[in-house]
mmCIF file of C-alpha atoms and ligand atoms in Angstrom:
data_model
loop_
_atom_site.group_PDB
_atom_site.id
_atom_site.type_symbol
_atom_site.label_atom_id
_atom_site.label_comp_id
_atom_site.label_asym_id
_atom_site.label_seq_id
_atom_site.Cartn_x
_atom_site.Cartn_y
_atom_site.Cartn_z
ATOM 1 C CA MET A 1 0.000 0.000 0.000
ATOM 2 C CA ASP A 2 2.863 2.386 0.773
ATOM 3 C CA ALA A 3 4.264 1.850 -2.710
ATOM 4 C CA THR A 4 0.835 2.260 -4.304
ATOM 5 C CA VAL A 5 0.006 5.509 -2.523
ATOM 6 C CA LYS A 6 3.234 6.987 -3.902
ATOM 7 C CA VAL A 7 2.308 5.843 -7.398
ATOM 8 C CA LEU A 8 -1.116 7.473 -6.993
ATOM 9 C CA GLU A 9 0.496 10.703 -5.812
ATOM 10 C CA ALA A 10 2.759 10.672 -8.846
ATOM 11 C CA VAL A 11 -0.072 10.066 -11.277
ATOM 12 C CA ALA A 12 -2.218 12.717 -9.562
ATOM 13 C CA SER A 13 0.538 15.237 -9.945
ATOM 14 C CA ARG A 14 1.192 14.335 -13.582
ATOM 15 C CA PHE A 15 -2.486 14.594 -14.583
ATOM 16 C CA ASP A 16 -3.430 17.365 -12.186
ATOM 17 C CA LEU A 17 -5.958 15.201 -10.398
ATOM 18 C CA ASN A 18 -7.379 16.459 -7.178
ATOM 19 C CA LEU A 19 -7.082 13.166 -5.362
ATOM 20 C CA ALA A 20 -7.909 13.362 -1.657
ATOM 21 C CA MET A 21 -6.629 10.250 0.093
ATOM 22 C CA THR A 22 -7.307 9.263 3.680
ATOM 23 C CA SER A 23 -6.429 6.018 5.407
ATOM 24 C CA ALA A 24 -8.379 3.831 7.792
ATOM 25 C CA LEU A 25 -7.646 0.693 9.787
ATOM 26 C CA MET A 26 -8.990 -2.692 8.895
ATOM 27 C CA GLY A 27 -8.093 -6.342 9.542
ATOM 28 C CA GLY A 28 -5.195 -7.195 11.860
ATOM 29 C CA ALA A 29 -4.139 -3.565 12.343
ATOM 30 C CA ALA A 30 -7.697 -2.642 13.349
ATOM 31 C CA ILE A 31 -7.954 -5.601 15.727
ATOM 32 C CA ASP A 32 -4.761 -4.490 17.448
ATOM 33 C CA ALA A 33 -5.971 -0.905 17.758
ATOM 34 C CA THR A 34 -9.683 -1.381 18.502
ATOM 35 C CA GLY A 35 -10.405 -5.077 19.016
ATOM 36 C CA GLU A 36 -12.542 -5.227 15.876
ATOM 37 C CA PRO A 37 -11.585 -6.192 12.310
ATOM 38 C CA LEU A 38 -13.879 -3.580 10.733
ATOM 39 C CA PRO A 39 -14.426 -0.629 13.092
ATOM 40 C CA ALA A 40 -17.569 1.440 12.479
ATOM 41 C CA ALA A 41 -15.395 4.499 11.873
ATOM 42 C CA THR A 42 -13.639 2.698 9.016
ATOM 43 C CA LEU A 43 -16.917 1.688 7.428
ATOM 44 C CA ASP A 44 -18.223 5.274 7.698
ATOM 45 C CA GLN A 45 -15.047 6.605 6.137
ATOM 46 C CA CYS A 46 -15.381 4.117 3.260
ATOM 47 C CA ARG A 47 -18.993 5.127 2.724
ATOM 48 C CA ALA A 48 -17.968 8.775 2.590
ATOM 49 C CA SER A 49 -15.397 8.080 -0.144
ATOM 50 C CA ASP A 50 -15.635 7.669 -3.900
ATOM 51 C CA ALA A 51 -13.551 4.504 -3.816
ATOM 52 C CA VAL A 52 -11.722 2.234 -1.411
ATOM 53 C CA LEU A 53 -8.254 0.857 -2.072
ATOM 54 C CA LEU A 54 -7.679 -2.089 0.214
ATOM 55 C CA ALA A 55 -4.426 -3.683 1.286
ATOM 56 C CA CYS A 56 -4.190 -7.118 2.882
ATOM 57 C CA ILE A 57 -5.699 -7.972 6.175
ATOM 58 C CA GLY A 58 -4.513 -11.102 7.969
ATOM 59 C CA GLY A 59 -1.549 -12.869 9.501
ATOM 60 C CA TYR A 60 -0.527 -15.655 11.874
ATOM 61 C CA LYS A 61 -0.994 -13.371 14.849
ATOM 62 C CA TRP A 62 -4.762 -13.242 14.375
ATOM 63 C CA ASP A 63 -5.353 -16.776 13.055
ATOM 64 C CA ASP A 64 -6.584 -18.256 16.319
ATOM 65 C CA LEU A 65 -9.089 -15.563 17.192
ATOM 66 C CA PRO A 66 -12.764 -16.524 17.314
ATOM 67 C CA ARG A 67 -14.424 -16.211 13.895
ATOM 68 C CA ALA A 68 -16.310 -13.009 14.788
ATOM 69 C CA THR A 69 -13.097 -11.057 15.344
ATOM 70 C CA ARG A 70 -10.899 -12.576 12.650
ATOM 71 C CA PRO A 71 -9.516 -10.262 9.941
ATOM 72 C CA GLU A 72 -11.344 -12.236 7.219
ATOM 73 C CA THR A 73 -14.665 -11.577 8.939
ATOM 74 C CA GLY A 74 -13.980 -7.857 8.585
ATOM 75 C CA LEU A 75 -13.348 -8.278 4.867
ATOM 76 C CA LEU A 76 -16.574 -10.218 4.346
ATOM 77 C CA ALA A 77 -18.453 -7.578 6.362
ATOM 78 C CA LEU A 78 -16.974 -4.777 4.243
ATOM 79 C CA ARG A 79 -18.100 -6.504 1.042
ATOM 80 C CA LYS A 80 -21.550 -7.198 2.460
ATOM 81 C CA GLN A 81 -22.074 -3.776 4.039
ATOM 82 C CA LEU A 82 -21.083 -1.957 0.847
ATOM 83 C CA GLY A 83 -23.207 -4.313 -1.262
ATOM 84 C CA LEU A 84 -20.240 -5.354 -3.415
ATOM 85 C CA PHE A 85 -21.757 -8.336 -5.142
ATOM 86 C CA ALA A 86 -19.542 -8.295 -8.234
ATOM 87 C CA ASN A 87 -15.872 -9.166 -7.985
ATOM 88 C CA LEU A 88 -13.899 -8.670 -11.193
ATOM 89 C CA ARG A 89 -10.614 -10.541 -11.371
ATOM 90 C CA PRO A 90 -8.860 -10.112 -14.700
ATOM 91 C CA ALA A 91 -6.017 -12.438 -15.648
ATOM 92 C CA LYS A 92 -4.021 -11.090 -18.557
ATOM 93 C CA SER A 93 -0.624 -12.467 -19.409
ATOM 94 C CA PHE A 94 2.353 -10.118 -19.624
ATOM 95 C CA ALA A 95 4.656 -10.880 -22.542
ATOM 96 C CA GLN A 96 7.543 -9.713 -20.319
ATOM 97 C CA LEU A 97 6.866 -12.468 -17.800
ATOM 98 C CA GLU A 98 7.493 -15.322 -20.187
ATOM 99 C CA GLY A 99 8.820 -18.180 -18.109
ATOM 100 C CA ALA A 100 7.292 -16.946 -14.829
ATOM 101 C CA SER A 101 4.259 -19.230 -14.991
ATOM 102 C CA SER A 102 4.561 -22.864 -14.023
ATOM 103 C CA LEU A 103 2.652 -23.605 -17.242
ATOM 104 C CA LYS A 104 4.158 -23.782 -20.714
ATOM 105 C CA ASP A 105 4.536 -20.467 -22.533
ATOM 106 C CA GLU A 106 2.411 -21.624 -25.466
ATOM 107 C CA VAL A 107 -0.432 -22.293 -23.032
ATOM 108 C CA VAL A 108 -0.318 -18.937 -21.243
ATOM 109 C CA ASN A 109 1.013 -16.439 -23.807
ATOM 110 C CA GLY A 110 -1.880 -14.259 -24.869
ATOM 111 C CA VAL A 111 -4.259 -15.250 -22.077
ATOM 112 C CA ASP A 112 -6.789 -12.483 -21.443
ATOM 113 C CA LEU A 113 -9.738 -13.516 -19.336
ATOM 114 C CA MET A 114 -11.962 -12.087 -16.647
ATOM 115 C CA VAL A 115 -13.312 -14.015 -13.691
ATOM 116 C CA VAL A 116 -16.590 -12.459 -12.519
ATOM 117 C CA ARG A 117 -17.123 -13.819 -9.037
ATOM 118 C CA GLU A 118 -20.338 -13.363 -7.041
ATOM 119 C CA LEU A 119 -19.171 -11.884 -3.741
ATOM 120 C CA THR A 120 -21.970 -11.413 -1.225
ATOM 121 C CA GLY A 121 -23.866 -14.686 -1.402
ATOM 122 C CA GLY A 122 -23.392 -18.413 -1.748
ATOM 123 C CA VAL A 123 -21.814 -20.623 0.869
ATOM 124 C CA TYR A 124 -19.829 -17.711 2.346
ATOM 125 C CA PHE A 125 -23.007 -16.152 3.717
ATOM 126 C CA GLY A 126 -25.730 -18.830 3.569
ATOM 127 C CA THR A 127 -27.529 -19.917 6.730
ATOM 128 C CA PRO A 128 -27.897 -22.057 8.713
ATOM 129 C CA LYS A 129 -24.225 -22.516 9.457
ATOM 130 C CA GLY A 130 -22.351 -23.623 12.510
ATOM 131 C CA ILE A 131 -20.465 -26.269 14.401
ATOM 132 C CA ASP A 132 -22.719 -28.342 16.657
ATOM 133 C CA THR A 133 -23.068 -31.746 18.199
ATOM 134 C CA ASP A 134 -25.362 -34.227 16.500
ATOM 135 C CA PRO A 135 -27.817 -35.113 19.309
ATOM 136 C CA SER A 136 -28.383 -38.656 18.097
ATOM 137 C CA THR A 137 -24.745 -39.713 17.783
ATOM 138 C CA GLY A 138 -22.848 -37.144 19.806
ATOM 139 C CA ALA A 139 -20.602 -36.563 16.783
ATOM 140 C CA ARG A 140 -19.416 -33.009 16.078
ATOM 141 C CA VAL A 141 -20.921 -31.658 12.893
ATOM 142 C CA GLY A 142 -19.925 -28.597 10.871
ATOM 143 C CA TYR A 143 -22.148 -27.138 8.163
ATOM 144 C CA SER A 144 -22.351 -24.183 5.826
ATOM 145 C CA ASN A 145 -25.099 -23.587 3.344
ATOM 146 C CA MET A 146 -24.792 -22.667 -0.335
ATOM 147 C CA VAL A 147 -27.765 -20.412 -1.051
ATOM 148 C CA TYR A 148 -28.563 -18.267 -4.087
ATOM 149 C CA HIS A 149 -31.696 -16.230 -4.727
ATOM 150 C CA ASP A 150 -32.770 -15.676 -8.307
ATOM 151 C CA TYR A 151 -32.066 -11.934 -8.118
ATOM 152 C CA GLU A 152 -28.521 -12.527 -6.854
ATOM 153 C CA VAL A 153 -27.768 -14.730 -9.848
ATOM 154 C CA GLN A 154 -29.457 -12.382 -12.286
ATOM 155 C CA ARG A 155 -27.535 -9.287 -11.240
ATOM 156 C CA ILE A 156 -24.123 -10.984 -11.385
ATOM 157 C CA ALA A 157 -25.049 -12.550 -14.739
ATOM 158 C CA ARG A 158 -25.866 -9.067 -16.056
ATOM 159 C CA VAL A 159 -22.484 -7.756 -14.902
ATOM 160 C CA ALA A 160 -20.765 -10.628 -16.713
ATOM 161 C CA MET A 161 -22.791 -10.087 -19.892
ATOM 162 C CA ASP A 162 -22.136 -6.332 -19.878
ATOM 163 C CA ILE A 163 -18.410 -6.942 -19.491
ATOM 164 C CA ALA A 164 -18.459 -9.564 -22.239
ATOM 165 C CA MET A 165 -20.115 -7.057 -24.580
ATOM 166 C CA LYS A 166 -17.037 -4.846 -24.132
ATOM 167 C CA ARG A 167 -14.647 -7.757 -24.647
ATOM 168 C CA GLY A 168 -14.919 -10.972 -26.624
ATOM 169 C CA LYS A 169 -18.705 -11.466 -26.232
ATOM 170 C CA ALA A 170 -18.338 -14.927 -24.731
ATOM 171 C CA VAL A 171 -19.415 -15.987 -21.244
ATOM 172 C CA VAL A 172 -18.823 -19.331 -19.581
ATOM 173 C CA SER A 173 -21.011 -19.811 -16.507
ATOM 174 C CA VAL A 174 -19.387 -22.170 -14.024
ATOM 175 C CA ASP A 175 -21.509 -24.277 -11.677
ATOM 176 C CA LYS A 176 -21.999 -27.766 -10.311
ATOM 177 C CA ALA A 177 -25.500 -28.275 -11.692
ATOM 178 C CA ASN A 178 -24.977 -32.010 -12.040
ATOM 179 C CA VAL A 179 -25.024 -32.319 -8.246
ATOM 180 C CA LEU A 180 -26.238 -29.148 -6.513
ATOM 181 C CA GLU A 181 -29.763 -27.734 -6.582
ATOM 182 C CA VAL A 182 -28.341 -24.277 -5.949
ATOM 183 C CA SER A 183 -26.334 -24.642 -9.160
ATOM 184 C CA GLN A 184 -29.370 -25.805 -11.095
ATOM 185 C CA LEU A 185 -31.123 -22.573 -10.155
ATOM 186 C CA TRP A 186 -27.937 -20.642 -10.970
ATOM 187 C CA ARG A 187 -27.856 -22.101 -14.472
ATOM 188 C CA GLU A 188 -31.555 -21.489 -15.143
ATOM 189 C CA GLU A 189 -31.312 -17.846 -14.058
ATOM 190 C CA VAL A 190 -28.155 -17.188 -16.088
ATOM 191 C CA ILE A 191 -29.907 -18.566 -19.160
ATOM 192 C CA LYS A 192 -32.854 -16.213 -18.570
ATOM 193 C CA VAL A 193 -30.581 -13.169 -18.362
ATOM 194 C CA ALA A 194 -28.677 -14.223 -21.483
ATOM 195 C CA ALA A 195 -31.884 -13.845 -23.489
ATOM 196 C CA ASP A 196 -31.346 -10.080 -23.231
ATOM 197 C CA TYR A 197 -27.865 -10.429 -24.727
ATOM 198 C CA PRO A 198 -28.340 -12.146 -28.086
ATOM 199 C CA GLU A 199 -24.818 -11.222 -29.189
ATOM 200 C CA VAL A 200 -23.162 -12.963 -26.245
ATOM 201 C CA ASP A 201 -22.184 -16.575 -26.691
ATOM 202 C CA LEU A 202 -23.141 -18.269 -23.383
ATOM 203 C CA SER A 203 -21.964 -21.729 -22.415
ATOM 204 C CA HIS A 204 -21.880 -23.675 -19.146
ATOM 205 C CA MET A 205 -19.148 -25.651 -17.481
ATOM 206 C CA TYR A 206 -19.016 -27.724 -14.319
ATOM 207 C CA VAL A 207 -16.523 -26.307 -11.877
ATOM 208 C CA ASP A 208 -14.275 -29.371 -11.846
ATOM 209 C CA ASN A 209 -14.004 -29.242 -15.616
ATOM 210 C CA ALA A 210 -13.465 -25.466 -15.529
ATOM 211 C CA ALA A 211 -10.503 -25.924 -13.183
ATOM 212 C CA MET A 212 -9.024 -28.446 -15.595
ATOM 213 C CA GLN A 213 -9.729 -26.314 -18.695
ATOM 214 C CA LEU A 214 -8.105 -23.275 -17.055
ATOM 215 C CA VAL A 215 -4.776 -25.043 -16.926
ATOM 216 C CA ARG A 216 -5.268 -27.096 -20.103
ATOM 217 C CA TRP A 217 -6.136 -24.296 -22.544
ATOM 218 C CA PRO A 218 -6.993 -20.985 -20.855
ATOM 219 C CA LYS A 219 -7.163 -19.084 -24.131
ATOM 220 C CA GLN A 220 -10.628 -20.596 -24.729
ATOM 221 C CA PHE A 221 -12.008 -18.213 -22.059
ATOM 222 C CA ASP A 222 -13.179 -14.629 -22.320
ATOM 223 C CA VAL A 223 -15.462 -14.071 -19.304
ATOM 224 C CA LEU A 224 -16.164 -16.649 -16.596
ATOM 225 C CA VAL A 225 -19.060 -16.008 -14.237
ATOM 226 C CA THR A 226 -19.441 -18.049 -11.091
ATOM 227 C CA GLY A 227 -20.476 -18.161 -7.448
ATOM 228 C CA ASN A 228 -18.531 -17.003 -4.438
ATOM 229 C CA LEU A 229 -16.652 -20.176 -3.484
ATOM 230 C CA PHE A 230 -16.002 -21.445 -7.005
ATOM 231 C CA GLY A 231 -14.788 -17.953 -7.962
ATOM 232 C CA ASP A 232 -12.457 -17.834 -4.978
ATOM 233 C CA VAL A 233 -10.796 -21.063 -6.059
ATOM 234 C CA LEU A 234 -10.766 -20.449 -9.817
ATOM 235 C CA SER A 235 -9.358 -16.927 -9.505
ATOM 236 C CA ASP A 236 -6.345 -18.176 -7.544
ATOM 237 C CA CYS A 237 -5.916 -20.822 -10.202
ATOM 238 C CA ALA A 238 -6.161 -18.195 -12.965
ATOM 239 C CA SER A 239 -3.444 -16.137 -11.305
ATOM 240 C CA MET A 240 -0.853 -18.744 -12.168
ATOM 241 C CA LEU A 241 -1.617 -18.167 -15.859
ATOM 242 C CA VAL A 242 -0.074 -14.733 -15.388
ATOM 243 C CA GLY A 243 2.827 -16.128 -13.432
ATOM 244 C CA SER A 244 2.181 -14.820 -9.949
ATOM 245 C CA LEU A 245 -0.599 -13.901 -7.605
ATOM 246 C CA GLY A 246 1.543 -10.826 -7.018
ATOM 247 C CA MET A 247 0.403 -9.419 -10.377
ATOM 248 C CA LEU A 248 -3.391 -9.738 -10.040
ATOM 249 C CA PRO A 249 -5.659 -6.799 -9.236
ATOM 250 C CA SER A 250 -9.382 -6.933 -8.537
ATOM 251 C CA ALA A 251 -12.400 -4.684 -8.333
ATOM 252 C CA SER A 252 -15.445 -5.314 -6.172
ATOM 253 C CA LEU A 253 -18.465 -3.366 -7.297
ATOM 254 C CA GLY A 254 -22.061 -2.909 -6.200
ATOM 255 C CA ASP A 255 -25.015 -1.230 -7.845
ATOM 256 C CA GLY A 256 -23.143 2.068 -8.120
ATOM 257 C CA SER A 257 -24.838 3.783 -5.189
ATOM 258 C CA GLY A 258 -21.721 3.526 -3.002
ATOM 259 C CA PRO A 259 -17.971 3.118 -3.402
ATOM 260 C CA GLY A 260 -16.304 0.078 -4.906
ATOM 261 C CA VAL A 261 -13.367 -1.684 -3.278
ATOM 262 C CA PHE A 262 -10.154 -2.261 -5.216
ATOM 263 C CA GLU A 263 -7.698 -4.782 -3.850
ATOM 264 C CA PRO A 264 -5.044 -7.262 -4.899
ATOM 265 C CA VAL A 265 -6.266 -10.842 -5.284
ATOM 266 C CA HIS A 266 -3.430 -12.036 -3.089
ATOM 267 C CA GLY A 267 -3.493 -12.197 0.695
ATOM 268 C CA SER A 268 -1.056 -10.759 3.210
ATOM 269 C CA ALA A 269 1.726 -13.334 2.699
ATOM 270 C CA PRO A 270 2.635 -13.389 6.409
ATOM 271 C CA ASP A 271 5.665 -15.593 5.693
ATOM 272 C CA ILE A 272 7.442 -12.652 4.029
ATOM 273 C CA ALA A 273 5.871 -9.781 5.982
ATOM 274 C CA GLY A 274 8.302 -6.990 6.862
ATOM 275 C CA GLN A 275 11.062 -8.338 4.617
ATOM 276 C CA ASP A 276 10.569 -5.925 1.700
ATOM 277 C CA LYS A 277 9.999 -8.854 -0.663
ATOM 278 C CA ALA A 278 6.355 -8.464 -1.699
ATOM 279 C CA ASN A 279 5.384 -7.561 -5.235
ATOM 280 C CA PRO A 280 3.509 -4.233 -5.155
ATOM 281 C CA VAL A 281 2.214 -4.600 -8.725
ATOM 282 C CA ALA A 282 -1.135 -6.258 -7.828
ATOM 283 C CA CYS A 283 -1.953 -3.340 -5.541
ATOM 284 C CA VAL A 284 -0.703 -0.779 -8.063
ATOM 285 C CA LEU A 285 -2.826 -2.362 -10.807
ATOM 286 C CA SER A 286 -5.786 -2.349 -8.403
ATOM 287 C CA ALA A 287 -5.256 1.397 -8.091
ATOM 288 C CA ALA A 288 -5.315 1.577 -11.899
ATOM 289 C CA MET A 289 -8.661 -0.255 -11.900
ATOM 290 C CA MET A 290 -9.881 2.236 -9.303
ATOM 291 C CA LEU A 291 -8.845 5.177 -11.493
ATOM 292 C CA ARG A 292 -10.569 3.578 -14.469
ATOM 293 C CA TYR A 293 -13.796 2.225 -12.986
ATOM 294 C CA ALA A 294 -14.512 4.390 -9.937
ATOM 295 C CA LEU A 295 -12.971 7.721 -10.831
ATOM 296 C CA ALA A 296 -13.277 7.642 -14.636
ATOM 297 C CA GLU A 297 -9.677 8.844 -14.988
ATOM 298 C CA THR A 298 -8.839 6.780 -18.039
ATOM 299 C CA ASP A 299 -5.591 8.555 -18.938
ATOM 300 C CA ALA A 300 -4.274 8.180 -15.411
ATOM 301 C CA ALA A 301 -5.251 4.498 -15.360
ATOM 302 C CA ASP A 302 -3.520 3.958 -18.707
ATOM 303 C CA ALA A 303 -0.416 5.705 -17.395
ATOM 304 C CA VAL A 304 -0.196 3.481 -14.318
ATOM 305 C CA GLU A 305 -0.594 0.347 -16.417
ATOM 306 C CA ALA A 306 1.990 1.662 -18.878
ATOM 307 C CA ALA A 307 4.389 2.248 -15.989
ATOM 308 C CA VAL A 308 4.066 -1.394 -14.943
ATOM 309 C CA GLU A 309 4.842 -2.467 -18.503
ATOM 310 C CA ALA A 310 7.804 -0.106 -18.688
ATOM 311 C CA VAL A 311 9.330 -1.331 -15.436
ATOM 312 C CA LEU A 312 8.901 -4.952 -16.512
ATOM 313 C CA ASN A 313 10.349 -4.144 -19.947
ATOM 314 C CA ALA A 314 13.395 -2.685 -18.235
ATOM 315 C CA GLY A 315 13.959 -6.034 -16.547
ATOM 316 C CA TRP A 316 13.089 -5.204 -12.926
ATOM 317 C CA ARG A 317 11.550 -8.089 -10.982
ATOM 318 C CA THR A 318 10.435 -8.895 -7.458
ATOM 319 C CA GLY A 319 11.217 -12.405 -6.223
ATOM 320 C CA ASP A 320 7.883 -13.954 -7.198
ATOM 321 C CA ILE A 321 8.398 -13.106 -10.896
ATOM 322 C CA MET A 322 12.185 -13.333 -11.035
ATOM 323 C CA SER A 323 13.808 -15.201 -13.915
ATOM 324 C CA ASP A 324 17.261 -15.523 -15.499
ATOM 325 C CA GLY A 325 18.863 -12.331 -16.715
ATOM 326 C CA LYS A 326 16.485 -10.034 -14.838
ATOM 327 C CA THR A 327 17.257 -7.747 -11.927
ATOM 328 C CA LEU A 328 15.867 -8.602 -8.510
ATOM 329 C CA VAL A 329 14.483 -5.719 -6.441
ATOM 330 C CA GLY A 330 12.477 -5.430 -3.243
ATOM 331 C CA CYS A 331 9.001 -4.027 -2.784
ATOM 332 C CA LYS A 332 10.145 -0.518 -1.934
ATOM 333 C CA ARG A 333 12.527 -0.208 -4.882
ATOM 334 C CA MET A 334 9.881 -1.622 -7.234
ATOM 335 C CA GLY A 335 7.521 1.083 -5.978
ATOM 336 C CA GLU A 336 10.128 3.796 -6.624
ATOM 337 C CA LEU A 337 10.717 2.474 -10.135
ATOM 338 C CA LEU A 338 6.980 2.617 -10.803
ATOM 339 C CA VAL A 339 6.804 6.196 -9.503
ATOM 340 C CA GLU A 340 9.712 7.152 -11.785
ATOM 341 C CA ALA A 341 8.001 5.491 -14.743
ATOM 342 C CA VAL A 342 4.697 7.240 -14.051
ATOM 343 C CA SER A 343 6.407 10.608 -13.704
ATOM 344 C CA ALA A 344 8.499 10.067 -16.841
ATOM 345 C CA GLY A 345 5.293 9.697 -18.805
ATOM 346 C CA GLY A 346 4.489 7.697 -21.878
ATOM 347 C CA LYS A 347 1.259 5.836 -22.259
HETATM 348 C C1 IPM B 1 -10.114 -13.596 -1.571
HETATM 349 C C2 IPM B 1 -9.692 -14.140 -0.257
HETATM 350 C C3 IPM B 1 -10.844 -13.985 0.731
HETATM 351 C C4 IPM B 1 -12.013 -14.783 0.187
HETATM 352 C C5 IPM B 1 -10.512 -14.402 2.166
HETATM 353 C C6 IPM B 1 -9.311 -13.679 2.700
HETATM 354 C C7 IPM B 1 -11.701 -14.221 3.077
HETATM 355 O O1 IPM B 1 -9.280 -15.465 -0.394
HETATM 356 O O2 IPM B 1 -10.464 -12.392 -1.634
HETATM 357 O O3 IPM B 1 -10.084 -14.332 -2.559
HETATM 358 O O4 IPM B 1 -12.105 -15.990 0.394
HETATM 359 O O5 IPM B 1 -12.871 -14.167 -0.459
HETATM 360 MG MG1 MG B 2 -9.164 -16.115 -2.404
#
């Protein structure tokens, strides 16, 4: 986040943007300061803003807390409270990162897909849920409930179709309709929405097959639309097409009445925390998505993305994307290089 704020300051100065930035605590830092993962003051501050840029929220220190006060609970509450039902996770390969993916270059070169993940429903939020004792056997039993209402499916399907209309006009809806009733409803509702988008080519894939197809031949995909849990899993999987989770931004959007949240797909990587090793690019590209989608500053967004390209072209790499012949830098230096590239200009 420190690196990204500096990049935003640089782009604001270059394009004369009047960008007022404030910061608020959330996740582990908020738990330490207030005992809660999402303090009311933070939520109010988010609501009063045009957009929220979110860093990462967890770590070993908070892993054993009761669920209600865990960092992740704060993140889910933020998404729910701001009504952010649509999570956009683009995976676009960078020509400069050839060799960084664990998959063969011919499989990943030219990948350009978008995972549209439903974010405020499904098994993450469905009730009943809990850990109880089965009265008849005395066995412990844990349960969560995958629930979708027709309107939840319809609105995320519309987001996916609208995005597809601006891209390759192809949507694959991912479900498990061969087993789950909730997925059967999902599929039926997606098909209904697709009737309004005659130009979009809609197909359906079971989630197990989709996972396999993503690593077999990802270039078959344009837009994938799926539920909360399947999208969580598939978007991590898609990140490896680009070479590193450290490169993937995301946008979480609602109906437009409040701010969206822009955050890297990756988590807090507690194993390398404080070592200046993290890749700031996912957060910087999330800021670019924020400029583009929330603030309508297209030139500034283009400039930030161009800066990432320029720094990669010049051979600078953090550890997660390092390869032979490139120059290894830490998080801070990578941030400085991005600031220099933004300030130097070029689109
Ligand atoms: C993500 C993360 C979160 C999720 C966790 C941290 C709650 O994995 O944004 O993908 O599961 O949604
Ligand atoms: Mg995840």
